[in-house]
Coordinates of C-alpha atoms and ligand atoms in Angstrom, one line a residue:
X765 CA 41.3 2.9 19.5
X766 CA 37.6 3.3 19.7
X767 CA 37.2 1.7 15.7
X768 CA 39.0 -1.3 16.9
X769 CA 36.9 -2.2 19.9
X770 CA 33.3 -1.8 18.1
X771 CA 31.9 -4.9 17.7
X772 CA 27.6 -5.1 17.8
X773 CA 25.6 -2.5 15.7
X774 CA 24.6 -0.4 18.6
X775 CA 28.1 0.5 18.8
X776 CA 28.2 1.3 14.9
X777 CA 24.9 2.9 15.2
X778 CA 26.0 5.2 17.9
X779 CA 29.5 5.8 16.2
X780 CA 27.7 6.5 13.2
X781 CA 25.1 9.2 14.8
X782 CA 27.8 11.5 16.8
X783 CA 30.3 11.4 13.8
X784 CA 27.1 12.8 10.9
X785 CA 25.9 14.4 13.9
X786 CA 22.5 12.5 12.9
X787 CA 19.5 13.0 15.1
X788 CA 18.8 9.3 14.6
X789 CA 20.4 6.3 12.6
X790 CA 18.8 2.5 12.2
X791 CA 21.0 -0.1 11.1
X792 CA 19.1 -3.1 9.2
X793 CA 21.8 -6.2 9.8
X794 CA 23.0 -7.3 6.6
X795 CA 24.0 -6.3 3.6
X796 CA 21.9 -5.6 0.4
X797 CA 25.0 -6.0 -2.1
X798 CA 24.8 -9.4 -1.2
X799 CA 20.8 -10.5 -0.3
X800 CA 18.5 -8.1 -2.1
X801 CA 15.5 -9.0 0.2
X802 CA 17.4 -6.9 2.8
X803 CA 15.8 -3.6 1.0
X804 CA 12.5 -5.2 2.4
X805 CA 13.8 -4.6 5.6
X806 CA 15.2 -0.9 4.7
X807 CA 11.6 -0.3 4.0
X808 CA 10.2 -1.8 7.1
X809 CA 12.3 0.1 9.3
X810 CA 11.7 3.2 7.7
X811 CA 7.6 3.0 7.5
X812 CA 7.6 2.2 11.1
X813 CA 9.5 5.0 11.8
X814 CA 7.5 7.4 9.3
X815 CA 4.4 6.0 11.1
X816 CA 5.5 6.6 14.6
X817 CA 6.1 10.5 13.3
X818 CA 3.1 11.3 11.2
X819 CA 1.0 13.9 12.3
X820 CA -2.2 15.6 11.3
X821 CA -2.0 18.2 8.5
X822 CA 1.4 17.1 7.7
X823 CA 2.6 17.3 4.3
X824 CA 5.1 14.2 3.3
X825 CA 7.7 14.5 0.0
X826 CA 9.2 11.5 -1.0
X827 CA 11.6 10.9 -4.0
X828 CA 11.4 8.1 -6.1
X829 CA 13.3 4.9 -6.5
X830 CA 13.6 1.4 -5.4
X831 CA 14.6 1.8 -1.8
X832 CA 11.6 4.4 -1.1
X833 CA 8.9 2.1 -3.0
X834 CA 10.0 -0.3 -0.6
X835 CA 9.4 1.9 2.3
X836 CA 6.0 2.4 0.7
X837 CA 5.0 -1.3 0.0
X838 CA 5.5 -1.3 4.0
X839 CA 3.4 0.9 5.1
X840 CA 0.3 -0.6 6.7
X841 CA -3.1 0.9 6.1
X842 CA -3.6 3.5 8.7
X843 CA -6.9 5.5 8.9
X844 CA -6.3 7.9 11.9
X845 CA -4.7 10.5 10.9
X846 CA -6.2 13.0 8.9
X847 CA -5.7 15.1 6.2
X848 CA -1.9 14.2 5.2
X849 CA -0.9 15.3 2.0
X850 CA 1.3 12.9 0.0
X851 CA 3.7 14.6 -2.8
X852 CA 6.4 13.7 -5.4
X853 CA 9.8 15.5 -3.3
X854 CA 10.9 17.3 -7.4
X855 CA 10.0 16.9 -10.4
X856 CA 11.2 14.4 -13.2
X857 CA 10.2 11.5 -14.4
X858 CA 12.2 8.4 -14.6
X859 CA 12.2 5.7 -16.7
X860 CA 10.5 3.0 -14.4
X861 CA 6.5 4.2 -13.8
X862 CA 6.4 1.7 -10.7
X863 CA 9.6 3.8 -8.6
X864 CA 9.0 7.3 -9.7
X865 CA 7.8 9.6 -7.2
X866 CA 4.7 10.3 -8.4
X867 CA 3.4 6.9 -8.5
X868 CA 4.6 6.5 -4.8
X869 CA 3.4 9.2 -3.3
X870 CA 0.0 7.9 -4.8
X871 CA 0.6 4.8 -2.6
X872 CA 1.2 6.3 0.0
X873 CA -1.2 8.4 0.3
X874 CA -3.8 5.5 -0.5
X875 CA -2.4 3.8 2.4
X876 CA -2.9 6.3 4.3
X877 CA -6.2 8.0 3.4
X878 CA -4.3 11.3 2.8
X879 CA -4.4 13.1 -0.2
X880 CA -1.9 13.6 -3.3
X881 CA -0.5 15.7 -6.1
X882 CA 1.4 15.0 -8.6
X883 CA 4.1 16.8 -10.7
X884 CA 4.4 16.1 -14.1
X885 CA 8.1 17.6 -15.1
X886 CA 10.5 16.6 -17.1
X887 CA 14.1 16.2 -16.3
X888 CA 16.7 19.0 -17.5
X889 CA 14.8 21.8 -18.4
X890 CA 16.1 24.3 -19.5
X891 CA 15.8 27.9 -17.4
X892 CA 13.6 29.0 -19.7
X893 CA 11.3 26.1 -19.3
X894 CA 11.5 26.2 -15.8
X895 CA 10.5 29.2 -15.2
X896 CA 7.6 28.9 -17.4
X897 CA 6.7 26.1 -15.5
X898 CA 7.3 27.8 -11.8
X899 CA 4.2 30.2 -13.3
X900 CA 1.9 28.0 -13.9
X901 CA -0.7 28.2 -11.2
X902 CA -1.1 24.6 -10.7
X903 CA 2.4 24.0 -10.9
X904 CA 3.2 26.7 -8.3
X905 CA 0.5 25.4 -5.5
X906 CA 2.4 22.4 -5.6
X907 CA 5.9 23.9 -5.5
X908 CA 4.3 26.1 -2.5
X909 CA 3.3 22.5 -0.5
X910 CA 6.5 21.0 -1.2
X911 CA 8.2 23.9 0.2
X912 CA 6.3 23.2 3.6
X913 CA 7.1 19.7 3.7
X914 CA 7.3 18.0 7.6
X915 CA 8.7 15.1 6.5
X916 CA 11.1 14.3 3.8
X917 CA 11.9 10.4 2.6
X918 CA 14.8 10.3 0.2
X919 CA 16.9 7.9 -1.5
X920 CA 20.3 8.2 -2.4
X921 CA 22.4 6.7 -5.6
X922 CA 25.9 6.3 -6.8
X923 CA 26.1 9.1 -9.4
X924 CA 27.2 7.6 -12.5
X925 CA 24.6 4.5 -11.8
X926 CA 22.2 7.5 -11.9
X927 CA 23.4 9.9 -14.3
X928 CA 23.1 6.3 -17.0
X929 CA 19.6 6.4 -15.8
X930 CA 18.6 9.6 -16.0
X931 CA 19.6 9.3 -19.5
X932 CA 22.2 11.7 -19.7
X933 CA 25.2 12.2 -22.5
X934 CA 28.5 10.3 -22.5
X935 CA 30.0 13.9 -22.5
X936 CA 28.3 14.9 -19.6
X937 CA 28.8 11.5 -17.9
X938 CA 32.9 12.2 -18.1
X939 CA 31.8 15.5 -17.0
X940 CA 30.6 14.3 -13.9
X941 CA 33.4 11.8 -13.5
X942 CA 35.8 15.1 -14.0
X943 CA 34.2 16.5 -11.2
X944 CA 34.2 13.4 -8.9
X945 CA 30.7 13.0 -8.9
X946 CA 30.0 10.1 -6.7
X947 CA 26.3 10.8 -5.0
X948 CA 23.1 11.7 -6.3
X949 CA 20.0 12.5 -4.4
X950 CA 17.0 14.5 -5.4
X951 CA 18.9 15.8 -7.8
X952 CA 22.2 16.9 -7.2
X953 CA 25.6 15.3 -7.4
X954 CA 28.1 15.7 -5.1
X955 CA 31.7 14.9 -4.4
X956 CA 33.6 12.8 -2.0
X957 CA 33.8 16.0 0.4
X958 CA 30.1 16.4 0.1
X959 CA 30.4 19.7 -2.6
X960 CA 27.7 20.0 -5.3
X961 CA 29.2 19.4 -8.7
X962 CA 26.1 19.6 -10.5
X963 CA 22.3 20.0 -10.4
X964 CA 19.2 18.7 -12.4
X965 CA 17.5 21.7 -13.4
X966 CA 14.2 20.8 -11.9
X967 CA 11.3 21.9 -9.8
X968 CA 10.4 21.0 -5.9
X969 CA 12.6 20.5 -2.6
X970 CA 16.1 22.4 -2.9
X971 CA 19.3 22.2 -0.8
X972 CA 18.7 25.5 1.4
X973 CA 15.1 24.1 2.4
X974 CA 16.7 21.1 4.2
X975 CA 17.2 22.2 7.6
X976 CA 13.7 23.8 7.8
X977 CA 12.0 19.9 7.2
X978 CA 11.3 19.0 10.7
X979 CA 12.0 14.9 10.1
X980 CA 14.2 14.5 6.5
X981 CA 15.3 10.6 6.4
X982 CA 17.6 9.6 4.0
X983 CA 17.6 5.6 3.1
X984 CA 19.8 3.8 1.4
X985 CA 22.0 0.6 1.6
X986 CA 24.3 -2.0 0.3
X987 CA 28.4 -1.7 0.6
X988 CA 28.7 0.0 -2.6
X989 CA 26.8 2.7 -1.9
X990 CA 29.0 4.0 1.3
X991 CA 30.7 6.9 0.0
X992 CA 27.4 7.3 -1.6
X993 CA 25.3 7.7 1.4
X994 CA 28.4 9.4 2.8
X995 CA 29.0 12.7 0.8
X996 CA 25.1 13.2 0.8
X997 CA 24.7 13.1 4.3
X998 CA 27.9 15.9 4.2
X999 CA 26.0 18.3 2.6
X1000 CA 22.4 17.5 3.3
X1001 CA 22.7 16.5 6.9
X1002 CA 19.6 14.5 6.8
X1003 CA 18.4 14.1 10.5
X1004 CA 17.7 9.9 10.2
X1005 CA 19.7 8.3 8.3
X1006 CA 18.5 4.3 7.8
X1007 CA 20.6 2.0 5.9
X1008 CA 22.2 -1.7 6.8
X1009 CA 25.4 -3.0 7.9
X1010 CA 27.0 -3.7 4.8
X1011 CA 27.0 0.3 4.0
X1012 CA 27.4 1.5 7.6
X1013 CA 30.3 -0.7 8.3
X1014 CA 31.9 0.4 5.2
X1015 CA 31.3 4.7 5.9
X1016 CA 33.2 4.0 9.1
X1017 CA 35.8 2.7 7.2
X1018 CA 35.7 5.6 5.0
X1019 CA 35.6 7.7 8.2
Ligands
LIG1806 O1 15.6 8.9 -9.0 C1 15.2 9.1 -7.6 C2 16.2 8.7 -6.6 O2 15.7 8.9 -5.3 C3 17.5 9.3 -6.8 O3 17.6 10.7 -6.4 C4 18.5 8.4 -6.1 O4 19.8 8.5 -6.5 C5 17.9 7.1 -6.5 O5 16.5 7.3 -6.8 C6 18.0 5.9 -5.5 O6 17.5 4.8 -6.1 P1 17.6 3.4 -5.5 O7 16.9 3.4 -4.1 O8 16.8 2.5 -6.5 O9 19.0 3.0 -5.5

């Protein structure tokens, strides 16, 4: 049996990248359940591969979090390309100013010498709310740009790790447990098949824009968040996927 004979992490790499059908996958070796420097090297991997794929004029969401602000803290200062726009993948603000979105798509395009917007939205609006907001004219040229994203950096959580800091109910927490939430990523929760079971009303990137981002890369890692990273990657078919050993071993366990 194929499973039993892998051994290096090419093999799980290329395992990996035919079975999620993944355009690309790195591997970072280790695991960062058990050394957290390894999300330094999550985020290493992933600006060099962001910077081998910027272009000019290219318009760059990211989503907030630990694991992208450590992308970001990578990224070198590069001056030659021109006119990238930097923006905040949806709206919401987290708790933590230094990973939200908004503060690192500032970074990055500091970095970079690009330009940025920023959205200033709260979580769980209501439709009402939302709608209001979708007609404001500053809010809606932003929307527009985020709609036309070329690349897409995203991290993805365990739901009820991020449901607890999103601030959410008890009630709705056993909701989501009812519904066997176990992955969040910009927003939406979904099972161990991959199925939404639930959405953030916000504003920015939805689930039908997905396959029209020409590089979406999804990075996450540690063992724990396997059938995390998993059930995403189900429904949102990132094309690059970059995690480390600890979580990749584990999904082909899942597998
Ligand atoms: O809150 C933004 C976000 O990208 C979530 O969508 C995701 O679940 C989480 O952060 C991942 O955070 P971390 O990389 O810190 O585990």
């Amino acid at each position: 049996d194929f499973m039993y004979s892998i051994k290096g992490l090419d093999d799980v790499e290329e395992y990996l990248r035919k079975s999620l059908k993944l355009q690309d996958i790195l591997i970072v070796p280790g695991d960062l359940d058990e050394e957290a420097l390894i999300i330094n090297e999550l985020g290493k991997t992933a600006a060099k591969y962001i910077k081998e794929n910027l272009k000019e004029d290219y318009i760059i969401s990211l989503t907030g979090g630990s694991t992208v602000k450590a992308v970001i803290d990578n990224i070198p200062k590069i001056n030659k390309f021109k006119n990238i726009t930097v923006l905040p993948a949806r709206g919401g603000i987290g708790k933590n100013l230094e990973t939200q979105s908004n503060t690192l798509a500032a970074k990055f395009a500091e970095k970079i010498s690009g330009n940025y917007k920023l959205l200033h939205v709260p979580d769980n609006l209501s439709d009402h709310a939302l709608e209001a907001m979708l007609n404001e004219k500053n809010i809606k040229e932003i929307v527009d740009k985020i709609h036309k994203t070329n690349i897409l950096v995203f991290g993805i959580g365990k739901a009820e790790e991020m449901a607890i800091k999103r601030g959410v109910t008890e009630k709705e927490i056993n909701e989501l447990k009812t519904k066997g939430a176990v992955a969040e990523a910009f927003g939406y929760y979904f099972n161990s098949n991959g199925d939404i079971v639930h959405f953030t009303p916000t504003i920015g990137i939805r689930r039908e824009q997905l396959e029209n981002i020409d590089l979406s890369i999804a990075i996450a890692g540690g063992k724990s968040k396997a059938q995390a990273i998993l059930s995403a990657e189900l429904n949102l078919n990132a094309k690059v996927l970059i995690t480390d050993e600890g979580a990749a071993r584990e999904i082909m366990n899942i597998l």
